[in-house]
Each structure stands twice: as structure tokens, then as C-alpha cells.
């Protein structure tokens, strides 16, 4: 299935997408209209898809923004990247991750959009590896454009 709908409050779209090698987008608060705000306003509707283009198509429907269906080139951006994170032992990674998880909740409370994007598979264990990107409110098209650029630079295996 190339596309699915989900809700995300603290990772319910992004975490399963990351584990399965899929694109998972939690839109910012208020992007996809809802009758009642779910889960204290932190839970929003968003896409899970095999490609950024498929995610953009569903998001354009959920957000009632047809112009978002076309993924656009994001142009130059400043992005922070950690290259040493996975090279340290698990205690050195797990302890800071607990602090990051608490910090992620603040992004959710603020209503910022976030996307999980596959970047390949672990060479020894064949597990999906992903990155999560966060943008300012209204940055959903930017996140999808960055995801498409990552896909073009390093196509990932499709899951079935």
C-alpha cells in the first residue's frame, strides 16, 4: 500500500514509519481540520507513505491545500546533522536520547510539523534507518521538498 492515514501526538505516525522505512509526516497544528482537537490539541492527522510525493498528495487532501500536492525543490537550507551519534556505545546514545525525547514533546506542544524520512538500511541487521526533520509552523511543503531531495540523492528500498 503506497499511502495511509494516521494520527500523531507523540510519534504515532513518525515512529512506525521510521521502523518500516516509510515517510511519516506529522503536520503542524491546525493544518488538517478536525471537528474536535484530539489529545489536548497535540494529535493531528497526517500521511504515512512510501514516497514524499505520495505523502504530499494525501497531505494536500487532508489540509485542503491542492497546491501542496506538487513537491517543490526546497532550495538552499541550513540543517544541523550529527554524524557521530551511532558510533558510540548504547549508554552514550540512550541517555541523551531520553533528553531528546522530552524535548520532542515540546515541539509537539508547540504544534511544529515533523517528518520521518528513510535514508537506507543497516548493513548488518537490514533495519530501516531514518532521519527526523522539524520545520517552523507552515513548513510542511519545505519538509516534503527536503524528503524528496533525500530520496533523489539516495533512493531507499520500497517496503511492501
PDB file of C-alpha atoms in Angstrom:
ATOM      1  CA  UNK A   1       0.000   0.000   0.000  1.00  0.00           C
ATOM      2  CA  UNK A   2       1.685   3.250  -1.068  1.00  0.00           C
ATOM      3  CA  UNK A   3      -0.253   5.590   1.261  1.00  0.00           C
ATOM      4  CA  UNK A   4      -2.112   5.545   4.581  1.00  0.00           C
ATOM      5  CA  UNK A   5      -3.702   7.994   7.004  1.00  0.00           C
ATOM      6  CA  UNK A   6      -2.782   8.200  10.668  1.00  0.00           C
ATOM      7  CA  UNK A   7      -2.868  10.440  13.713  1.00  0.00           C
ATOM      8  CA  UNK A   8       0.216  11.576  15.611  1.00  0.00           C
ATOM      9  CA  UNK A   9       0.502  13.117  19.069  1.00  0.00           C
ATOM     10  CA  UNK A  10       3.919  11.997  20.252  1.00  0.00           C
ATOM     11  CA  UNK A  11       5.127   9.921  17.318  1.00  0.00           C
ATOM     12  CA  UNK A  12       2.297   7.600  16.240  1.00  0.00           C
ATOM     13  CA  UNK A  13       2.922   8.364  12.565  1.00  0.00           C
ATOM     14  CA  UNK A  14       6.651   9.041  12.638  1.00  0.00           C
ATOM     15  CA  UNK A  15       7.881   6.139  14.777  1.00  0.00           C
ATOM     16  CA  UNK A  16       6.151   3.304  12.859  1.00  0.00           C
ATOM     17  CA  UNK A  17       7.190   4.963   9.590  1.00  0.00           C
ATOM     18  CA  UNK A  18      10.805   5.074  10.787  1.00  0.00           C
ATOM     19  CA  UNK A  19      10.804   1.392  11.742  1.00  0.00           C
ATOM     20  CA  UNK A  20       9.241   0.369   8.421  1.00  0.00           C
ATOM     21  CA  UNK A  21      11.320   2.591   6.114  1.00  0.00           C
ATOM     22  CA  UNK A  22       8.408   4.851   5.186  1.00  0.00           C
ATOM     23  CA  UNK A  23       7.794   8.595   5.058  1.00  0.00           C
ATOM     24  CA  UNK A  24       5.702   9.765   8.022  1.00  0.00           C
ATOM     25  CA  UNK A  25       4.586  13.388   8.365  1.00  0.00           C
ATOM     26  CA  UNK A  26       3.012  14.983  11.412  1.00  0.00           C
ATOM     27  CA  UNK A  27       1.586  18.276  10.131  1.00  0.00           C
ATOM     28  CA  UNK A  28       1.601  21.338  12.324  1.00  0.00           C
ATOM     29  CA  UNK A  29      -1.380  22.096  14.500  1.00  0.00           C
ATOM     30  CA  UNK A  30      -4.399  23.333  12.557  1.00  0.00           C
ATOM     31  CA  UNK A  31      -3.164  22.197   9.123  1.00  0.00           C
ATOM     32  CA  UNK A  32      -5.640  19.303   8.817  1.00  0.00           C
ATOM     33  CA  UNK A  33      -9.055  20.437  10.007  1.00  0.00           C
ATOM     34  CA  UNK A  34     -10.691  18.425  12.801  1.00  0.00           C
ATOM     35  CA  UNK A  35     -14.123  18.554  14.401  1.00  0.00           C
ATOM     36  CA  UNK A  36     -12.612  18.197  17.883  1.00  0.00           C
ATOM     37  CA  UNK A  37      -8.994  18.693  18.859  1.00  0.00           C
ATOM     38  CA  UNK A  38      -7.733  15.270  19.856  1.00  0.00           C
ATOM     39  CA  UNK A  39      -5.429  14.542  22.752  1.00  0.00           C
ATOM     40  CA  UNK A  40      -5.216  18.071  24.172  1.00  0.00           C
ATOM     41  CA  UNK A  41      -4.523  19.532  20.718  1.00  0.00           C
ATOM     42  CA  UNK A  42      -1.302  17.555  20.192  1.00  0.00           C
ATOM     43  CA  UNK A  43      -2.748  14.824  17.953  1.00  0.00           C
ATOM     44  CA  UNK A  44      -3.121  15.685  14.279  1.00  0.00           C
ATOM     45  CA  UNK A  45      -3.977  13.803  11.086  1.00  0.00           C
ATOM     46  CA  UNK A  46      -1.164  13.092   8.629  1.00  0.00           C
ATOM     47  CA  UNK A  47       0.182  10.777   5.917  1.00  0.00           C
ATOM     48  CA  UNK A  48       2.294   7.629   6.005  1.00  0.00           C
ATOM     49  CA  UNK A  49       3.633   6.824   2.538  1.00  0.00           C
ATOM     50  CA  UNK A  50       6.347   5.098   0.538  1.00  0.00           C
ATOM     51  CA  UNK A  51       7.458   8.350  -1.132  1.00  0.00           C
ATOM     52  CA  UNK A  52       7.419  12.070  -0.336  1.00  0.00           C
ATOM     53  CA  UNK A  53       5.244  12.597  -3.428  1.00  0.00           C
ATOM     54  CA  UNK A  54       2.583  10.208  -2.093  1.00  0.00           C
ATOM     55  CA  UNK A  55       2.759  11.875   1.347  1.00  0.00           C
ATOM     56  CA  UNK A  56       2.339  15.289  -0.302  1.00  0.00           C
ATOM     57  CA  UNK A  57      -0.735  14.093  -2.193  1.00  0.00           C
ATOM     58  CA  UNK A  58      -2.514  12.888   0.953  1.00  0.00           C
ATOM     59  CA  UNK A  59      -1.453  15.951   2.942  1.00  0.00           C
ATOM     60  CA  UNK A  60      -2.864  18.217   0.236  1.00  0.00           C
ATOM     61  CA  UNK A  61      -6.235  16.490   0.659  1.00  0.00           C
ATOM     62  CA  UNK A  62      -6.162  16.491   4.478  1.00  0.00           C
ATOM     63  CA  UNK A  63      -5.112  20.154   4.583  1.00  0.00           C
ATOM     64  CA  UNK A  64      -7.461  21.188   1.760  1.00  0.00           C
ATOM     65  CA  UNK A  65      -4.430  22.761   0.049  1.00  0.00           C
ATOM     66  CA  UNK A  66      -4.269  21.400  -3.549  1.00  0.00           C
ATOM     67  CA  UNK A  67      -1.045  23.322  -4.227  1.00  0.00           C
ATOM     68  CA  UNK A  68       0.749  21.108  -1.669  1.00  0.00           C
ATOM     69  CA  UNK A  69       0.249  18.019  -3.899  1.00  0.00           C
ATOM     70  CA  UNK A  70       3.251  19.031  -6.018  1.00  0.00           C
ATOM     71  CA  UNK A  71       6.555  18.609  -4.174  1.00  0.00           C
ATOM     72  CA  UNK A  72       8.847  21.552  -4.899  1.00  0.00           C
ATOM     73  CA  UNK A  73      12.621  21.944  -4.728  1.00  0.00           C
ATOM     74  CA  UNK A  74      13.364  23.396  -1.283  1.00  0.00           C
ATOM     75  CA  UNK A  75      16.364  25.497  -2.308  1.00  0.00           C
ATOM     76  CA  UNK A  76      19.373  26.010  -0.027  1.00  0.00           C
ATOM     77  CA  UNK A  77      18.705  25.294   3.658  1.00  0.00           C
ATOM     78  CA  UNK A  78      20.754  25.195   6.860  1.00  0.00           C
ATOM     79  CA  UNK A  79      20.407  21.797   8.530  1.00  0.00           C
ATOM     80  CA  UNK A  80      22.170  20.523  11.651  1.00  0.00           C
ATOM     81  CA  UNK A  81      23.423  16.922  11.411  1.00  0.00           C
ATOM     82  CA  UNK A  82      25.113  14.617  13.928  1.00  0.00           C
ATOM     83  CA  UNK A  83      27.494  12.164  12.259  1.00  0.00           C
ATOM     84  CA  UNK A  84      28.862  10.517  15.399  1.00  0.00           C
ATOM     85  CA  UNK A  85      25.608   9.615  17.143  1.00  0.00           C
ATOM     86  CA  UNK A  86      25.534   5.939  16.114  1.00  0.00           C
ATOM     87  CA  UNK A  87      29.253   5.276  16.631  1.00  0.00           C
ATOM     88  CA  UNK A  88      29.183   5.456  20.427  1.00  0.00           C
ATOM     89  CA  UNK A  89      28.109   2.666  22.788  1.00  0.00           C
ATOM     90  CA  UNK A  90      24.451   2.330  23.727  1.00  0.00           C
ATOM     91  CA  UNK A  91      24.690   4.109  27.134  1.00  0.00           C
ATOM     92  CA  UNK A  92      26.248   7.135  25.438  1.00  0.00           C
ATOM     93  CA  UNK A  93      23.352   7.164  22.970  1.00  0.00           C
ATOM     94  CA  UNK A  94      20.457   6.130  25.246  1.00  0.00           C
ATOM     95  CA  UNK A  95      20.958   8.770  27.944  1.00  0.00           C
ATOM     96  CA  UNK A  96      20.947  11.770  25.586  1.00  0.00           C
ATOM     97  CA  UNK A  97      18.046  10.180  23.666  1.00  0.00           C
ATOM     98  CA  UNK A  98      15.944  10.332  26.833  1.00  0.00           C
ATOM     99  CA  UNK A  99      16.599  14.061  26.991  1.00  0.00           C
ATOM    100  CA  UNK A 100      15.806  14.455  23.278  1.00  0.00           C
ATOM    101  CA  UNK A 101      12.520  12.554  23.688  1.00  0.00           C
ATOM    102  CA  UNK A 102      11.457  15.013  26.377  1.00  0.00           C
ATOM    103  CA  UNK A 103      12.479  17.865  24.060  1.00  0.00           C
ATOM    104  CA  UNK A 104      10.484  16.359  21.187  1.00  0.00           C
ATOM    105  CA  UNK A 105       7.356  16.685  23.298  1.00  0.00           C
ATOM    106  CA  UNK A 106       7.913  20.435  23.368  1.00  0.00           C
ATOM    107  CA  UNK A 107       7.911  20.529  19.537  1.00  0.00           C
ATOM    108  CA  UNK A 108       4.618  18.651  19.653  1.00  0.00           C
ATOM    109  CA  UNK A 109       3.148  21.071  22.192  1.00  0.00           C
ATOM    110  CA  UNK A 110       4.270  23.990  20.026  1.00  0.00           C
ATOM    111  CA  UNK A 111       2.490  22.468  17.012  1.00  0.00           C
ATOM    112  CA  UNK A 112       5.564  22.284  14.758  1.00  0.00           C
ATOM    113  CA  UNK A 113       5.468  19.932  11.742  1.00  0.00           C
ATOM    114  CA  UNK A 114       7.902  16.999  11.682  1.00  0.00           C
ATOM    115  CA  UNK A 115       8.710  14.300   9.131  1.00  0.00           C
ATOM    116  CA  UNK A 116      10.479  10.954   9.303  1.00  0.00           C
ATOM    117  CA  UNK A 117      12.390  10.077   6.123  1.00  0.00           C
ATOM    118  CA  UNK A 118      14.136   6.776   5.287  1.00  0.00           C
ATOM    119  CA  UNK A 119      17.813   7.077   4.404  1.00  0.00           C
ATOM    120  CA  UNK A 120      18.722   3.418   3.922  1.00  0.00           C
ATOM    121  CA  UNK A 121      19.052   0.138   5.780  1.00  0.00           C
ATOM    122  CA  UNK A 122      21.508  -1.024   8.416  1.00  0.00           C
ATOM    123  CA  UNK A 123      24.131  -3.152   6.586  1.00  0.00           C
ATOM    124  CA  UNK A 124      24.330  -5.928   9.189  1.00  0.00           C
ATOM    125  CA  UNK A 125      20.777  -6.126  10.522  1.00  0.00           C
ATOM    126  CA  UNK A 126      18.749  -4.931   7.491  1.00  0.00           C
ATOM    127  CA  UNK A 127      16.812  -2.498   9.677  1.00  0.00           C
ATOM    128  CA  UNK A 128      15.406   0.738   8.297  1.00  0.00           C
ATOM    129  CA  UNK A 129      17.373   3.856   9.181  1.00  0.00           C
ATOM    130  CA  UNK A 130      15.676   7.236   9.118  1.00  0.00           C
ATOM    131  CA  UNK A 131      16.090  10.883   9.970  1.00  0.00           C
ATOM    132  CA  UNK A 132      13.537  13.193  11.513  1.00  0.00           C
ATOM    133  CA  UNK A 133      13.290  16.777  10.311  1.00  0.00           C
ATOM    134  CA  UNK A 134      11.356  19.582  12.017  1.00  0.00           C
ATOM    135  CA  UNK A 135      10.296  22.909  10.499  1.00  0.00           C
ATOM    136  CA  UNK A 136       8.642  26.082  11.670  1.00  0.00           C
ATOM    137  CA  UNK A 137       4.836  26.232  11.538  1.00  0.00           C
ATOM    138  CA  UNK A 138       3.697  26.191   7.916  1.00  0.00           C
ATOM    139  CA  UNK A 139       6.862  24.330   6.860  1.00  0.00           C
ATOM    140  CA  UNK A 140       5.162  21.168   5.618  1.00  0.00           C
ATOM    141  CA  UNK A 141       5.996  21.863   1.931  1.00  0.00           C
ATOM    142  CA  UNK A 142       9.620  22.515   2.922  1.00  0.00           C
ATOM    143  CA  UNK A 143       9.806  19.196   4.820  1.00  0.00           C
ATOM    144  CA  UNK A 144       8.334  17.311   1.856  1.00  0.00           C
ATOM    145  CA  UNK A 145      10.769  19.032  -0.514  1.00  0.00           C
ATOM    146  CA  UNK A 146      13.709  18.073   1.708  1.00  0.00           C
ATOM    147  CA  UNK A 147      12.405  14.493   1.883  1.00  0.00           C
ATOM    148  CA  UNK A 148      12.179  14.385  -1.919  1.00  0.00           C
ATOM    149  CA  UNK A 149      15.747  15.714  -2.195  1.00  0.00           C
ATOM    150  CA  UNK A 150      16.951  12.981   0.196  1.00  0.00           C
ATOM    151  CA  UNK A 151      15.077  10.373  -1.852  1.00  0.00           C
ATOM    152  CA  UNK A 152      16.615  11.642  -5.107  1.00  0.00           C
ATOM    153  CA  UNK A 153      20.127  11.648  -3.634  1.00  0.00           C
ATOM    154  CA  UNK A 154      19.804   8.223  -2.021  1.00  0.00           C
ATOM    155  CA  UNK A 155      16.757   6.202  -3.189  1.00  0.00           C
ATOM    156  CA  UNK A 156      15.577   3.855  -0.474  1.00  0.00           C
ATOM    157  CA  UNK A 157      14.179   0.360  -0.881  1.00  0.00           C
ATOM    158  CA  UNK A 158      10.403   0.233  -1.093  1.00  0.00           C
ATOM    159  CA  UNK A 159       8.558  -1.811   1.512  1.00  0.00           C
ATOM    160  CA  UNK A 160       5.567  -3.920   0.641  1.00  0.00           C
TER     161      UNK A 160
END
